[in-house]
Coordinates of C-alpha atoms in Angstrom, one line a residue:
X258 CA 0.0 0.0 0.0
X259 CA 1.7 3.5 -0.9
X260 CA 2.2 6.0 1.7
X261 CA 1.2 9.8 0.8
X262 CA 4.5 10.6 -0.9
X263 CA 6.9 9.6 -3.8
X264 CA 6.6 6.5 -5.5
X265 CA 10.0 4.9 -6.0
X266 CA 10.4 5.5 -9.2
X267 CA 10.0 9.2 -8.7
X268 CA 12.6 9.2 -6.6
X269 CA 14.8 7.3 -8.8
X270 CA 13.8 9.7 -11.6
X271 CA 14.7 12.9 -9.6
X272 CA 18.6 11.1 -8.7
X273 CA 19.6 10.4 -12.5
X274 CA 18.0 14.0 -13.2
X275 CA 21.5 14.9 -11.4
X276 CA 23.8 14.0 -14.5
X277 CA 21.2 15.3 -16.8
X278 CA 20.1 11.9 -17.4
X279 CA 15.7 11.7 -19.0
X280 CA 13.2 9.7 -16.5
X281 CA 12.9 6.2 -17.1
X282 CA 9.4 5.1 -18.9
X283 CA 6.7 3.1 -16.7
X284 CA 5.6 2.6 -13.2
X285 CA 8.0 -0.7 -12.7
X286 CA 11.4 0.0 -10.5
X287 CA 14.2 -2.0 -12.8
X288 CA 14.5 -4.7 -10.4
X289 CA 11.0 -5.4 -10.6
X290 CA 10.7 -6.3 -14.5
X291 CA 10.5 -9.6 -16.4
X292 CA 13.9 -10.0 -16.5
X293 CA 15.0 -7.8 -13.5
X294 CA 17.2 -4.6 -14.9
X295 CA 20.6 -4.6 -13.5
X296 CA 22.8 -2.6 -15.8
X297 CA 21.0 1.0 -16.9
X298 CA 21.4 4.0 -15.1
X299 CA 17.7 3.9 -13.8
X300 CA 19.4 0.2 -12.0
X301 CA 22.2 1.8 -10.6
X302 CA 20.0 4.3 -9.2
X303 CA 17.6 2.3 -7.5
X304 CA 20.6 0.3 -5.6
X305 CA 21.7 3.9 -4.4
X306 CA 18.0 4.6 -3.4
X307 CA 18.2 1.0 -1.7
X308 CA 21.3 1.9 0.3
X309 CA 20.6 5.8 1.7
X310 CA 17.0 4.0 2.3
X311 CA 18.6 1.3 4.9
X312 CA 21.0 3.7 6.1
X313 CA 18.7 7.1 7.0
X314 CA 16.0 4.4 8.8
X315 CA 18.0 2.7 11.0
X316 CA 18.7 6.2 12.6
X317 CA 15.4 5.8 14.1
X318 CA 12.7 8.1 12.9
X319 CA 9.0 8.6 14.6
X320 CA 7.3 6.9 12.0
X321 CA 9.7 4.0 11.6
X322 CA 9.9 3.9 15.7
X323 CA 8.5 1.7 18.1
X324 CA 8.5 2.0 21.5
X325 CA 8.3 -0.1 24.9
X326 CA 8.0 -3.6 22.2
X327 CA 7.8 -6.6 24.3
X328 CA 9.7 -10.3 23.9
X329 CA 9.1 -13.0 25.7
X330 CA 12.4 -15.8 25.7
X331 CA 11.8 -18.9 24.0
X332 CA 12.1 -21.2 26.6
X333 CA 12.9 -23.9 24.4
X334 CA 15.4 -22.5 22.5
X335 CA 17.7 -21.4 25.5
X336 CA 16.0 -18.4 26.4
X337 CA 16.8 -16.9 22.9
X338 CA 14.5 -13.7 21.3
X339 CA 15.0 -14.1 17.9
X340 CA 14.0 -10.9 15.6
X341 CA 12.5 -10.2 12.0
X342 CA 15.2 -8.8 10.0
X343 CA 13.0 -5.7 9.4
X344 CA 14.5 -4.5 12.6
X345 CA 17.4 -2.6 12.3
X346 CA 18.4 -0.9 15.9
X347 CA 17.6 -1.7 19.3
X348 CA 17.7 -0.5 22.9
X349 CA 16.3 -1.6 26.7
X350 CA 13.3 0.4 27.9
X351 CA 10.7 0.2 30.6
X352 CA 11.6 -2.5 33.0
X353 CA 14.4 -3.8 31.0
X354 CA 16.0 -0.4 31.1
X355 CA 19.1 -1.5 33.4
X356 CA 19.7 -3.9 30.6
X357 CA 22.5 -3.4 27.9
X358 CA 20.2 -5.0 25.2
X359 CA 21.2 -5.2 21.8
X360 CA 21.2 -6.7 18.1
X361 CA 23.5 -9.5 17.4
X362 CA 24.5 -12.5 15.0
X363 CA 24.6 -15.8 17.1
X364 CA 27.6 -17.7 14.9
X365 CA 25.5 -20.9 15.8
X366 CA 22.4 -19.3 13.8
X367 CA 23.3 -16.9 11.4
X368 CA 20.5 -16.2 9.5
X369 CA 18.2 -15.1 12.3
X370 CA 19.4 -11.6 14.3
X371 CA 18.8 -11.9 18.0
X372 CA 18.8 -10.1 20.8
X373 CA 22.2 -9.9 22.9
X374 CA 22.6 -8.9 26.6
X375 CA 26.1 -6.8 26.2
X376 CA 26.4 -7.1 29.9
X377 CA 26.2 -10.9 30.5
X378 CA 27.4 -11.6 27.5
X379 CA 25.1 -13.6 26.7
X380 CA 21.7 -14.7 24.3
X381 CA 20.1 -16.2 26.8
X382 CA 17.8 -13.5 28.5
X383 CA 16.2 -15.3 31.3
X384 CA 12.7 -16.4 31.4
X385 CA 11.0 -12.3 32.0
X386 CA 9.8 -10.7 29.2
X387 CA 12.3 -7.9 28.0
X388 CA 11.1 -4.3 26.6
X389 CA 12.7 -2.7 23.8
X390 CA 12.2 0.8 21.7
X391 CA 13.4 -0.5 18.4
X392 CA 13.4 0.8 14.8
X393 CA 12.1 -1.0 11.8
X394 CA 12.6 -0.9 8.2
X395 CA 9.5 0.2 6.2
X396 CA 9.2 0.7 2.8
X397 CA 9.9 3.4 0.6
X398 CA 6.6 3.8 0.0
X399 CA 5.3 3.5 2.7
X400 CA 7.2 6.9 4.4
X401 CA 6.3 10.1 4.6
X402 CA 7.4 13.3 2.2
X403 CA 9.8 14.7 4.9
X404 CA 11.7 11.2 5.3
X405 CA 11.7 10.5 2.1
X406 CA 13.4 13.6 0.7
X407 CA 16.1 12.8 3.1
X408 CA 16.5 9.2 1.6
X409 CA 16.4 10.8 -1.8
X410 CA 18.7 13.8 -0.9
X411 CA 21.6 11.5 -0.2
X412 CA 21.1 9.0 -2.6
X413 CA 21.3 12.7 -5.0
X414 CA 24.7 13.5 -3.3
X415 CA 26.3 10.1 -3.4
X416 CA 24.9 9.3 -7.2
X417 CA 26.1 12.2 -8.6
X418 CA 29.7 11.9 -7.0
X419 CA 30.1 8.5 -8.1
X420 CA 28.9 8.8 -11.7
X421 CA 30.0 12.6 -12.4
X422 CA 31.9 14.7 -9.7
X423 CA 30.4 18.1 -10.6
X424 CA 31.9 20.4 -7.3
X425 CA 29.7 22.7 -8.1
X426 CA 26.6 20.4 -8.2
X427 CA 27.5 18.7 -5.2
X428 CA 27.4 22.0 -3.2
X429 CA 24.1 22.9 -4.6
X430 CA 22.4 19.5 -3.5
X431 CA 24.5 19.6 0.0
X432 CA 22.1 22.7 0.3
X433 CA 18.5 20.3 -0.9
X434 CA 19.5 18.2 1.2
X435 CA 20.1 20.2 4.5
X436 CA 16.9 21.8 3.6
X437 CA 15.0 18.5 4.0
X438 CA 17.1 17.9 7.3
X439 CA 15.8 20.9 8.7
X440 CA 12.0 19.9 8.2
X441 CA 12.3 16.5 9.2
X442 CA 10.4 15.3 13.0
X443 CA 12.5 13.6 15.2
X444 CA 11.9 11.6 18.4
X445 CA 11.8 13.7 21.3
X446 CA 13.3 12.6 24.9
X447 CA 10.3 11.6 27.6
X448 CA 11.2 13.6 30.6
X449 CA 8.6 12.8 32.4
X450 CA 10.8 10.1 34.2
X451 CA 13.1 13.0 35.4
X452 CA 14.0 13.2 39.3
X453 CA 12.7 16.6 40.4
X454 CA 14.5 20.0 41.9
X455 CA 17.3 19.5 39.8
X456 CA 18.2 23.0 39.7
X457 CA 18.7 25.6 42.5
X458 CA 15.8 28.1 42.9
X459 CA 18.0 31.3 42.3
X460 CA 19.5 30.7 38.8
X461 CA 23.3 30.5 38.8
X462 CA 23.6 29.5 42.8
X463 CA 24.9 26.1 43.5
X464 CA 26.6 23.5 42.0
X465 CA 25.8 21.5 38.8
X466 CA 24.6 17.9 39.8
X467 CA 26.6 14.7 38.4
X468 CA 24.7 12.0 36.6
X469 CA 23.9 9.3 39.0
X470 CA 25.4 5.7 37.7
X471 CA 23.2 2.9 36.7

């Protein structure tokens, strides 16, 4: 289902309009033809589109972001939490927040991402369900306008090094692509966990607090 921006082969139409380059005919990204395109321009472009798109999600947006996700171990499987491989960044929230919780490869299973407990070194989690804010990949499509400039803002910068090198076109879409920077929403801290009178009562008396270990 498309989202309420660019269709992918907009986008890949507006990076090969960088070296001067006509928009590709149809509604059908190259890869998805009968036989799959792998050598045009319009190719090449879609496996920059592919990249930035990977790369600019797993920073963690709000639409690609979700928060306080639960797991429970699989008992049978040594207390392992295996994940989809959609999900592309990880941390310990809620209960689980004294955890070091992340995203790792077990060498026994490589094809299925887990999750790894940095601090006991360990897959196995223990039999309590853990909570995690993690970020999953969506599909181009499926974005909004704002991230999707960003995804197609880099893939502009980095196509039209590689294939041209223009200096002077690479400082004018530096400058499209800090615009959509700029107008992107990010996710915003919850404070509402915050210990209270953190601050004296006359501004600029007393000393500034140190951050409490965990």
């Amino acid at each position: 289902m498309a989202g309420p921006g660019f269709t992918f082969v907009e986008a890949i139409n507006e990076v090969v309009e960088t070296i001067g380059e006509f928009p590709m005919s149809g509604a059908t990204k190259p890869s998805g033809l009968s036989p799959a395109d792998t050598t045009s321009i319009y190719a090449r472009a879609e496996e920059f589109i592919d990249r930035y798109n990977k790369r600019v999600q797993s920073q963690g947006f709000p639409e690609n972001t979700v928060f306080g996700k639960a797991y429970t171990p699989n008992g049978s499987d040594n207390n392992n939490v295996d994940l989809l491989p959609t999900v592309l960044r990880l941390q310990s929230s809620g209960p689980s927040e004294h955890r070091t919780l992340t995203i790792r490869v077990d060498n026994a299973d490589q094809a299925t991402p887990k999750i790894f407990d940095a601090r006991l070194n360990s897959f196995n989690l223990g039999t309590e369900t853990v909570f995690v804010d993690q970020v999953e990949l969506l599909a181009f499509g499926n974005l909004t306008p704002h991230l999707q400039d960003i995804i197609i803002g880099l893939s502009k910068v980095a196509f039209q090094r590689r294939m041209q090198g223009n200096l002077n076109m690479d400082t004018a879409l530096m400058q499209e692509y800090a615009q959509a920077e700029a107008q992107i929403e990010r996710n915003i801290a919850d404070i509402a966990s915050q210990p209270f009178n953190q601050r004296p009562m006359v501004p600029g008396m007393g000393q500034p607090q140190q951050q409490r270990e965990r």
